[in-house]
Amino acid sequence: MRWIAGLVIVIVGAAAGYYWYSLPPEYPTKYIITADRILTMDPERPQVQAILVDGNEIMALGDVRQLENQDKAKLIRLKGTLIPGLIEPHTHPIAAALLGAATDISAFKYDSRSQIMKALEESADEYSLTPWVLAYGWDPIAIKDLSPPTLAELDAISPDKPMLVLTQMMHEAYANSAALKEAGIDPGRGPMLRELEEINRVVSAIPAPSDEAVELLVRKKYTDYAKAGYTSIGVTGAVGRHPNPVGLLQRIGLEDNPPVRTYLYLTEDQLPNWRFGGDDRFTILGAKFWLDGSPFTGAAATYHPYETSELVLERLGLSSGHHGELNMSDTDLIEKLREVHKKSGQVAMHVQGERAIDQALMAIATIQAEDPRDDIQHRLEHNALITREQIQWATNLGVSLGFFVDHITFYGDQLEDLFGSNRMNRYMPTFQTGV
């Protein structure tokens, strides 16, 4: 087991070095910033020459001489264009940090099944964050010849070492016999894991990396957010292997000068142990519920079946007439939503298919009728197949809708084979044209 300890030391050292190297430069408490262009996003005053900053607060906008006359703060000159900070409303920093340490088999790196299988073979002999072989990014939607791996294939690649292959959408996975046995699952049922409960069961069997290694990787991820221009992140579920994921994010978020502000939604199991609230550095806003799954694994709770196509039947391995199911009953959802709502918490609900969206809106309508609140705006996340009528219903209820437009960017050419032309034309309808 010495190699594991040595690996952790290497990872911790590398992550620490990267973290300290990537920290932003220290500025004085009070300063004036000027740049080639400063865009305010204010239509009445779209550009200014300089900004006066005191601590974390913008005090004034104007030209350099005007601000220097107001305050003798240090002048900092930047190149390029300066814009207001971006907000990432839906992310999972712990999971993202850990997946960044897994073997990348995504369509961003490979474009054929043979390349991916070779990458898995090579990863079986490499050092990693855990003694398992962990790969992430299996994507049969983007890679057209990516048929599901068989148990025999995975066992041949890694006969003794447990192997878990996670799909790009994280709602499906494949495990070899060794991994299934570690999780107490009979390998005779095959390698595919479709249920989140099954996936979590296998993931929980993976020996966890040290808390220190996880924290350093998460701190690096926070720095990555800041470098990309984000000033606030919405953590829609503190998911990821750590004994206290909420506490970890809180500790990072409440430091004197965190890289970004953190707004957190608790998972159901975390709700009993934490209270809603916080400050402008770290706030627990409410809870996250998953009502259905990913459209690209067959788990979107649609009213009509998926298409009968080669993509659906062969690459995804779904049966004719398949449609996804809801993760909870109407009664269970209403009760869970009621508990968060009465504590002034906001609920973010993962919904993709029309049935899931209807269930969410019905539950919100029920709770709002019982306890009308103008200060709580519940959220629906993703909304892949939302209809015009559902958008209007959400508007009437004061519900916030968030769209995952990367589905169009990366998978738009596959949507007709998944849902047919009629549903494809209203997929992620952010502009409502022709819907």
Short mmCIF file of C-alpha atoms in Angstrom, two decimals:
data_model
loop_
_atom_site.label_atom_id
_atom_site.label_comp_id
_atom_site.label_asym_id
_atom_site.label_seq_id
_atom_site.Cartn_x
_atom_site.Cartn_y
_atom_site.Cartn_z
CA MET A 1 0.00 0.00 0.00
CA ARG A 2 3.05 2.30 0.04
CA TRP A 3 2.35 3.45 -3.52
CA ILE A 4 -1.00 4.86 -2.40
CA ALA A 5 0.60 6.92 0.36
CA GLY A 6 3.29 8.09 -2.03
CA LEU A 7 0.73 9.00 -4.65
CA VAL A 8 -1.28 11.06 -2.17
CA ILE A 9 1.87 12.95 -1.15
CA VAL A 10 2.65 13.70 -4.80
CA ILE A 11 -0.92 14.81 -5.52
CA VAL A 12 -1.11 16.98 -2.40
CA GLY A 13 2.25 18.57 -3.19
CA ALA A 14 1.34 19.23 -6.82
CA ALA A 15 -2.07 20.61 -5.92
CA ALA A 16 -0.61 22.83 -3.22
CA GLY A 17 2.00 24.18 -5.59
CA TYR A 18 -0.58 24.87 -8.28
CA TYR A 19 -2.92 26.50 -5.76
CA TRP A 20 -0.36 28.91 -4.35
CA TYR A 21 1.05 29.66 -7.80
CA SER A 22 -2.40 30.45 -9.18
CA LEU A 23 -3.52 32.77 -6.39
CA PRO A 24 -4.43 36.24 -7.69
CA PRO A 25 -2.00 39.07 -6.93
CA GLU A 26 -2.57 40.99 -3.73
CA TYR A 27 -4.02 44.47 -4.15
CA PRO A 28 -4.07 47.30 -1.63
CA THR A 29 -7.31 47.74 0.29
CA LYS A 30 -8.24 50.83 -1.73
CA TYR A 31 -7.35 51.30 -5.40
CA ILE A 32 -8.41 52.72 -8.74
CA ILE A 33 -8.56 50.35 -11.73
CA THR A 34 -8.29 51.48 -15.33
CA ALA A 35 -8.14 49.34 -18.48
CA ASP A 36 -8.28 49.58 -22.27
CA ARG A 37 -12.05 49.24 -21.97
CA ILE A 38 -14.33 48.98 -18.94
CA LEU A 39 -17.85 47.76 -19.71
CA THR A 40 -20.49 48.35 -17.03
CA MET A 41 -23.44 46.51 -18.67
CA ASP A 42 -25.52 49.59 -17.76
CA PRO A 43 -27.35 50.78 -20.92
CA GLU A 44 -27.34 54.38 -19.65
CA ARG A 45 -23.57 54.33 -19.03
CA PRO A 46 -22.10 51.38 -20.95
CA GLN A 47 -18.42 52.34 -20.59
CA VAL A 48 -16.26 54.17 -18.07
CA GLN A 49 -12.56 54.93 -17.84
CA ALA A 50 -11.89 53.89 -14.24
CA ILE A 51 -13.34 52.24 -11.10
CA LEU A 52 -12.66 53.17 -7.47
CA VAL A 53 -12.61 50.08 -5.21
CA ASP A 54 -12.52 50.01 -1.40
CA GLY A 55 -12.08 46.48 -0.06
CA ASN A 56 -14.65 44.34 -1.88
CA GLU A 57 -16.95 47.25 -2.77
CA ILE A 58 -17.03 49.42 -5.90
CA MET A 59 -17.33 52.97 -4.59
CA ALA A 60 -17.45 55.05 -7.78
CA LEU A 61 -17.14 55.03 -11.59
CA GLY A 62 -15.71 57.79 -13.75
CA ASP A 63 -12.56 59.03 -15.45
CA VAL A 64 -9.18 58.59 -13.80
CA ARG A 65 -8.63 62.26 -12.90
CA GLN A 66 -12.09 62.57 -11.36
CA LEU A 67 -11.57 59.50 -9.15
CA GLU A 68 -8.03 60.52 -8.19
CA ASN A 69 -9.40 63.85 -7.01
CA GLN A 70 -11.90 61.98 -4.84
CA ASP A 71 -9.38 59.63 -3.28
CA LYS A 72 -5.59 59.28 -3.44
CA ALA A 73 -5.83 55.52 -3.94
CA LYS A 74 -3.19 53.51 -5.78
CA LEU A 75 -3.74 53.38 -9.55
CA ILE A 76 -3.70 49.92 -11.16
CA ARG A 77 -3.58 49.73 -14.95
CA LEU A 78 -4.91 46.59 -16.65
CA LYS A 79 -4.70 45.55 -20.29
CA GLY A 80 -7.70 44.43 -22.29
CA THR A 81 -11.39 44.67 -21.40
CA LEU A 82 -12.78 44.65 -17.87
CA ILE A 83 -16.37 43.46 -17.37
CA PRO A 84 -18.58 42.72 -14.34
CA GLY A 85 -18.07 39.28 -12.80
CA LEU A 86 -19.98 36.33 -14.20
CA ILE A 87 -22.35 34.15 -12.16
CA GLU A 88 -22.31 30.36 -12.51
CA PRO A 89 -25.78 29.37 -11.27
CA HIS A 90 -25.39 25.58 -11.40
CA THR A 91 -22.17 23.73 -10.57
CA HIS A 92 -20.75 20.99 -8.32
CA PRO A 93 -17.20 22.01 -7.30
CA ILE A 94 -16.28 18.95 -5.21
CA ALA A 95 -17.44 16.44 -7.81
CA ALA A 96 -15.84 18.49 -10.59
CA ALA A 97 -12.54 18.65 -8.71
CA LEU A 98 -12.44 14.90 -8.13
CA LEU A 99 -13.54 14.03 -11.68
CA GLY A 100 -10.70 16.19 -12.92
CA ALA A 101 -8.35 13.62 -11.37
CA ALA A 102 -10.05 10.70 -13.19
CA THR A 103 -9.06 9.37 -16.63
CA ASP A 104 -10.63 11.61 -19.28
CA ILE A 105 -12.43 9.52 -21.93
CA SER A 106 -14.74 12.27 -23.16
CA ALA A 107 -15.59 13.31 -26.70
CA PHE A 108 -13.50 16.41 -26.08
CA LYS A 109 -10.45 14.15 -26.25
CA TYR A 110 -11.44 11.09 -28.32
CA ASP A 111 -13.70 10.43 -31.29
CA SER A 112 -13.96 6.62 -31.54
CA ARG A 113 -14.66 3.58 -29.38
CA SER A 114 -11.29 2.00 -30.16
CA GLN A 115 -9.45 5.09 -28.89
CA ILE A 116 -11.46 5.09 -25.66
CA MET A 117 -10.97 1.39 -24.99
CA LYS A 118 -7.21 1.84 -25.50
CA ALA A 119 -7.24 4.77 -23.04
CA LEU A 120 -9.01 2.56 -20.49
CA GLU A 121 -6.40 -0.17 -20.98
CA GLU A 122 -3.58 2.30 -20.41
CA SER A 123 -5.27 3.79 -17.34
CA ALA A 124 -5.48 0.36 -15.68
CA ASP A 125 -1.70 0.41 -15.22
CA GLU A 126 -1.38 4.03 -14.16
CA TYR A 127 -1.27 5.61 -10.70
CA SER A 128 -4.42 7.45 -9.71
CA LEU A 129 -6.08 9.23 -6.81
CA THR A 130 -7.50 5.89 -5.58
CA PRO A 131 -6.53 2.21 -6.02
CA TRP A 132 -9.51 1.85 -8.41
CA VAL A 133 -9.50 2.57 -12.14
CA LEU A 134 -11.84 5.55 -12.45
CA ALA A 135 -12.74 7.04 -15.84
CA TYR A 136 -15.14 9.83 -16.72
CA GLY A 137 -16.75 11.07 -19.93
CA TRP A 138 -18.19 7.98 -21.71
CA ASP A 139 -20.47 9.68 -24.25
CA PRO A 140 -22.41 7.57 -26.79
CA ILE A 141 -24.36 10.62 -27.92
CA ALA A 142 -21.28 12.46 -29.18
CA ILE A 143 -19.30 9.38 -30.33
CA LYS A 144 -21.38 7.47 -32.85
CA ASP A 145 -19.72 4.04 -32.60
CA LEU A 146 -19.66 3.97 -28.79
CA SER A 147 -21.73 0.90 -28.00
CA PRO A 148 -21.92 -0.07 -24.30
CA PRO A 149 -18.93 -1.98 -22.91
CA THR A 150 -19.53 -5.59 -21.95
CA LEU A 151 -18.59 -7.06 -18.60
CA ALA A 152 -16.08 -9.29 -20.37
CA GLU A 153 -14.38 -6.25 -21.95
CA LEU A 154 -14.05 -4.41 -18.64
CA ASP A 155 -12.85 -7.54 -16.84
CA ALA A 156 -10.23 -8.16 -19.53
CA ILE A 157 -8.92 -4.60 -19.14
CA SER A 158 -8.81 -4.79 -15.34
CA PRO A 159 -9.30 -8.35 -14.06
CA ASP A 160 -8.34 -7.67 -10.45
CA LYS A 161 -8.49 -3.93 -9.89
CA PRO A 162 -12.03 -2.45 -9.54
CA MET A 163 -12.99 -0.24 -12.48
CA LEU A 164 -15.80 2.32 -12.73
CA VAL A 165 -16.57 4.17 -15.97
CA LEU A 166 -18.84 7.21 -15.53
CA THR A 167 -20.80 8.69 -18.41
CA GLN A 168 -20.55 12.33 -19.38
CA MET A 169 -24.00 13.01 -17.90
CA MET A 170 -23.20 11.25 -14.58
CA HIS A 171 -26.60 9.53 -14.59
CA GLU A 172 -25.22 6.20 -15.84
CA ALA A 173 -22.05 4.16 -15.29
CA TYR A 174 -20.35 0.83 -16.06
CA ALA A 175 -18.47 -1.31 -13.56
CA ASN A 176 -16.31 -4.42 -13.88
CA SER A 177 -16.81 -7.54 -11.76
CA ALA A 178 -14.28 -6.46 -9.13
CA ALA A 179 -16.06 -3.12 -8.60
CA LEU A 180 -19.49 -4.73 -8.44
CA LYS A 181 -18.27 -7.26 -5.85
CA GLU A 182 -16.73 -4.46 -3.74
CA ALA A 183 -20.15 -2.78 -3.72
CA GLY A 184 -21.96 -6.02 -2.85
CA ILE A 185 -23.63 -6.31 -6.27
CA ASP A 186 -23.84 -9.59 -8.19
CA PRO A 187 -21.72 -9.23 -11.39
CA GLY A 188 -24.19 -11.53 -13.14
CA ARG A 189 -26.54 -8.58 -13.56
CA GLY A 190 -24.12 -6.97 -16.05
CA PRO A 191 -21.88 -3.87 -15.98
CA MET A 192 -24.45 -1.12 -16.58
CA LEU A 193 -25.63 1.03 -13.65
CA ARG A 194 -28.70 3.10 -14.55
CA GLU A 195 -30.08 4.02 -11.14
CA LEU A 196 -28.44 6.82 -9.14
CA GLU A 197 -28.80 4.64 -6.04
CA GLU A 198 -26.74 1.91 -7.71
CA ILE A 199 -24.12 4.36 -8.94
CA ASN A 200 -23.81 5.90 -5.47
CA ARG A 201 -23.48 2.42 -3.97
CA VAL A 202 -20.51 1.62 -6.19
CA VAL A 203 -18.95 5.07 -5.78
CA SER A 204 -19.24 4.70 -2.00
CA ALA A 205 -17.17 1.51 -2.20
CA ILE A 206 -14.20 3.42 -3.68
CA PRO A 207 -11.57 4.13 -0.99
CA ALA A 208 -11.80 7.86 -0.39
CA PRO A 209 -8.75 10.05 -1.00
CA SER A 210 -7.46 11.94 2.00
CA ASP A 211 -9.49 14.94 3.14
CA GLU A 212 -6.44 17.13 2.59
CA ALA A 213 -6.08 16.02 -1.05
CA VAL A 214 -9.77 16.67 -1.73
CA GLU A 215 -9.60 20.11 -0.14
CA LEU A 216 -6.59 21.14 -2.20
CA LEU A 217 -8.28 19.96 -5.41
CA VAL A 218 -11.44 21.90 -4.51
CA ARG A 219 -9.43 25.04 -3.74
CA LYS A 220 -7.82 24.72 -7.16
CA LYS A 221 -11.31 24.44 -8.68
CA TYR A 222 -12.36 27.65 -6.89
CA THR A 223 -9.32 29.37 -8.37
CA ASP A 224 -10.32 28.05 -11.81
CA TYR A 225 -13.78 29.64 -11.40
CA ALA A 226 -12.21 32.98 -10.53
CA LYS A 227 -9.74 32.82 -13.43
CA ALA A 228 -12.64 32.20 -15.83
CA GLY A 229 -14.28 35.45 -14.66
CA TYR A 230 -16.83 34.10 -12.18
CA THR A 231 -17.44 35.99 -8.96
CA SER A 232 -20.35 33.86 -7.67
CA ILE A 233 -21.23 30.18 -7.99
CA GLY A 234 -24.49 28.37 -7.27
CA VAL A 235 -23.68 24.91 -5.88
CA THR A 236 -26.80 22.91 -6.70
CA GLY A 237 -25.97 20.00 -4.45
CA ALA A 238 -22.74 19.62 -2.44
CA VAL A 239 -21.97 16.22 -3.94
CA GLY A 240 -18.57 14.52 -3.94
CA ARG A 241 -16.48 12.18 -1.80
CA HIS A 242 -15.77 14.03 1.43
CA PRO A 243 -16.97 13.31 4.98
CA ASN A 244 -18.38 16.84 5.32
CA PRO A 245 -18.86 18.43 1.87
CA VAL A 246 -20.99 21.31 3.14
CA GLY A 247 -18.48 22.08 5.88
CA LEU A 248 -15.64 22.03 3.35
CA LEU A 249 -17.37 24.54 1.07
CA GLN A 250 -18.34 26.67 4.05
CA ARG A 251 -14.74 26.76 5.31
CA ILE A 252 -13.46 27.89 1.91
CA GLY A 253 -16.33 30.31 1.39
CA LEU A 254 -16.01 32.06 4.75
CA GLU A 255 -12.33 32.92 4.42
CA ASP A 256 -11.44 36.61 4.44
CA ASN A 257 -11.00 36.84 0.69
CA PRO A 258 -12.49 33.76 -1.02
CA PRO A 259 -11.97 33.47 -4.81
CA VAL A 260 -15.74 33.47 -5.42
CA ARG A 261 -18.97 33.80 -3.45
CA THR A 262 -20.75 30.50 -2.76
CA TYR A 263 -24.53 30.01 -2.79
CA LEU A 264 -25.39 26.45 -1.79
CA TYR A 265 -28.39 24.12 -2.13
CA LEU A 266 -28.38 21.13 0.23
CA THR A 267 -29.12 17.56 -0.77
CA GLU A 268 -31.92 15.78 1.07
CA ASP A 269 -29.59 13.94 3.46
CA GLN A 270 -27.86 17.22 4.39
CA LEU A 271 -31.07 19.11 5.26
CA PRO A 272 -31.39 17.94 8.90
CA ASN A 273 -27.87 19.11 9.79
CA TRP A 274 -27.74 22.63 8.35
CA ARG A 275 -29.72 25.85 8.54
CA PHE A 276 -30.47 28.20 5.69
CA GLY A 277 -28.73 31.58 5.66
CA GLY A 278 -25.26 33.09 5.63
CA ASP A 279 -23.54 36.22 4.40
CA ASP A 280 -22.27 37.64 1.10
CA ARG A 281 -19.37 35.14 1.07
CA PHE A 282 -21.22 31.89 1.79
CA THR A 283 -24.98 31.31 1.96
CA ILE A 284 -27.15 28.19 2.15
CA LEU A 285 -30.18 29.14 0.06
CA GLY A 286 -32.24 25.96 0.23
CA ALA A 287 -32.36 22.43 -1.19
CA LYS A 288 -31.83 20.50 -4.43
CA PHE A 289 -34.21 17.74 -5.56
CA TRP A 290 -33.75 15.43 -8.56
CA LEU A 291 -37.15 14.65 -10.13
CA ASP A 292 -35.85 12.70 -13.13
CA GLY A 293 -32.53 12.00 -14.86
CA SER A 294 -30.55 12.79 -17.99
CA PRO A 295 -32.16 12.91 -21.47
CA PHE A 296 -29.01 11.25 -22.82
CA THR A 297 -29.32 8.10 -20.73
CA GLY A 298 -33.05 7.55 -21.22
CA ALA A 299 -33.90 8.92 -17.78
CA ALA A 300 -35.86 12.06 -18.72
CA ALA A 301 -39.45 11.61 -17.52
CA THR A 302 -41.21 12.33 -20.83
CA TYR A 303 -44.87 11.93 -21.74
CA HIS A 304 -44.06 10.18 -25.02
CA PRO A 305 -41.44 7.47 -25.58
CA TYR A 306 -37.96 8.04 -26.91
CA GLU A 307 -37.60 7.58 -30.66
CA THR A 308 -37.04 4.14 -32.16
CA SER A 309 -33.61 4.84 -33.63
CA GLU A 310 -30.18 3.23 -33.78
CA LEU A 311 -28.95 5.75 -31.21
CA VAL A 312 -31.68 4.84 -28.72
CA LEU A 313 -31.81 1.07 -29.29
CA GLU A 314 -28.16 0.25 -29.93
CA ARG A 315 -25.87 2.91 -28.46
CA LEU A 316 -28.01 3.70 -25.42
CA GLY A 317 -29.33 0.15 -25.11
CA LEU A 318 -32.94 1.22 -24.45
CA SER A 319 -36.01 -0.77 -25.43
CA SER A 320 -38.64 0.30 -27.93
CA GLY A 321 -41.29 2.49 -26.26
CA HIS A 322 -38.95 3.53 -23.46
CA HIS A 323 -39.44 6.68 -21.41
CA GLY A 324 -37.88 7.71 -18.12
CA GLU A 325 -39.61 7.55 -14.76
CA LEU A 326 -40.12 10.03 -11.95
CA ASN A 327 -37.82 9.68 -8.95
CA MET A 328 -40.51 10.31 -6.35
CA SER A 329 -44.26 10.40 -5.97
CA ASP A 330 -46.33 13.58 -6.03
CA THR A 331 -47.06 13.17 -2.31
CA ASP A 332 -43.39 12.78 -1.40
CA LEU A 333 -42.38 15.81 -3.44
CA ILE A 334 -45.07 18.04 -1.94
CA GLU A 335 -44.06 17.03 1.59
CA LYS A 336 -40.35 17.65 0.95
CA LEU A 337 -41.03 20.98 -0.75
CA ARG A 338 -43.35 22.03 2.09
CA GLU A 339 -40.63 21.49 4.70
CA VAL A 340 -38.12 23.69 2.85
CA HIS A 341 -40.69 26.34 1.86
CA LYS A 342 -41.90 26.91 5.42
CA LYS A 343 -38.30 27.57 6.50
CA SER A 344 -37.98 30.23 3.75
CA GLY A 345 -35.68 28.03 1.70
CA GLN A 346 -35.51 28.04 -2.09
CA VAL A 347 -35.75 24.68 -3.87
CA ALA A 348 -33.88 23.95 -7.11
CA MET A 349 -35.41 20.96 -8.93
CA HIS A 350 -33.68 18.94 -11.64
CA VAL A 351 -36.29 18.41 -14.38
CA GLN A 352 -35.79 17.36 -17.99
CA GLY A 353 -38.96 15.70 -19.32
CA GLU A 354 -42.47 17.16 -19.46
CA ARG A 355 -43.77 14.81 -16.74
CA ALA A 356 -41.08 15.94 -14.31
CA ILE A 357 -41.74 19.60 -15.13
CA ASP A 358 -45.48 19.14 -14.59
CA GLN A 359 -44.83 17.40 -11.28
CA ALA A 360 -42.58 20.22 -10.10
CA LEU A 361 -45.02 22.97 -11.09
CA MET A 362 -47.93 21.10 -9.52
CA ALA A 363 -46.04 20.79 -6.23
CA ILE A 364 -45.04 24.47 -6.25
CA ALA A 365 -48.62 25.53 -7.03
CA THR A 366 -49.88 23.39 -4.14
CA ILE A 367 -47.42 24.84 -1.65
CA GLN A 368 -47.91 28.44 -2.86
CA ALA A 369 -51.67 28.02 -2.42
CA GLU A 370 -51.13 26.80 1.16
CA ASP A 371 -48.52 29.41 2.04
CA PRO A 372 -48.25 32.27 -0.49
CA ARG A 373 -44.77 33.82 -0.40
CA ASP A 374 -43.50 36.61 -2.63
CA ASP A 375 -39.97 36.33 -1.20
CA ILE A 376 -39.31 32.75 -2.38
CA GLN A 377 -38.66 32.02 -6.04
CA HIS A 378 -38.24 28.28 -6.52
CA ARG A 379 -36.12 27.06 -9.46
CA LEU A 380 -36.47 24.48 -12.22
CA GLU A 381 -33.10 23.33 -13.59
CA HIS A 382 -32.38 22.29 -17.22
CA ASN A 383 -35.97 22.10 -18.61
CA ALA A 384 -34.95 20.21 -21.75
CA LEU A 385 -38.44 19.48 -23.11
CA ILE A 386 -40.47 22.21 -21.45
CA THR A 387 -43.56 23.34 -23.39
CA ARG A 388 -44.89 26.83 -24.00
CA GLU A 389 -47.78 26.12 -21.62
CA GLN A 390 -45.40 25.02 -18.88
CA ILE A 391 -43.29 28.15 -19.33
CA GLN A 392 -46.42 30.26 -18.92
CA TRP A 393 -47.45 28.27 -15.83
CA ALA A 394 -43.98 28.76 -14.32
CA THR A 395 -44.17 32.50 -15.07
CA ASN A 396 -47.54 32.76 -13.33
CA LEU A 397 -46.13 30.97 -10.27
CA GLY A 398 -43.01 33.15 -10.15
CA VAL A 399 -40.73 30.17 -10.81
CA SER A 400 -37.20 30.73 -12.12
CA LEU A 401 -36.23 28.64 -15.18
CA GLY A 402 -32.63 27.70 -15.94
CA PHE A 403 -31.61 26.16 -19.28
CA PHE A 404 -28.55 24.00 -19.92
CA VAL A 405 -27.85 25.28 -23.42
CA ASP A 406 -24.71 23.13 -23.80
CA HIS A 407 -27.15 20.37 -24.76
CA ILE A 408 -27.69 22.26 -28.01
CA THR A 409 -24.02 23.14 -28.46
CA PHE A 410 -22.70 19.60 -28.14
CA TYR A 411 -25.67 17.33 -28.91
CA GLY A 412 -27.98 19.33 -31.15
CA ASP A 413 -27.30 17.07 -34.13
CA GLN A 414 -28.49 14.01 -32.17
CA LEU A 415 -31.75 15.37 -30.77
CA GLU A 416 -33.97 14.24 -33.63
CA ASP A 417 -32.81 10.64 -33.13
CA LEU A 418 -33.65 10.94 -29.43
CA PHE A 419 -36.97 12.75 -29.50
CA GLY A 420 -38.12 13.22 -33.09
CA SER A 421 -38.48 16.44 -35.07
CA ASN A 422 -41.46 17.90 -33.18
CA ARG A 423 -39.90 17.66 -29.73
CA MET A 424 -36.47 18.56 -31.11
CA ASN A 425 -37.84 21.92 -32.27
CA ARG A 426 -38.78 22.89 -28.72
CA TYR A 427 -35.74 21.44 -26.96
CA MET A 428 -34.25 24.05 -24.59
CA PRO A 429 -36.65 26.74 -25.92
CA THR A 430 -34.80 29.76 -24.61
CA PHE A 431 -36.21 32.03 -27.33
CA GLN A 432 -39.61 30.39 -27.83
CA THR A 433 -39.54 30.94 -31.61
CA GLY A 434 -41.98 28.55 -33.26
CA VAL A 435 -42.69 26.64 -30.03
#
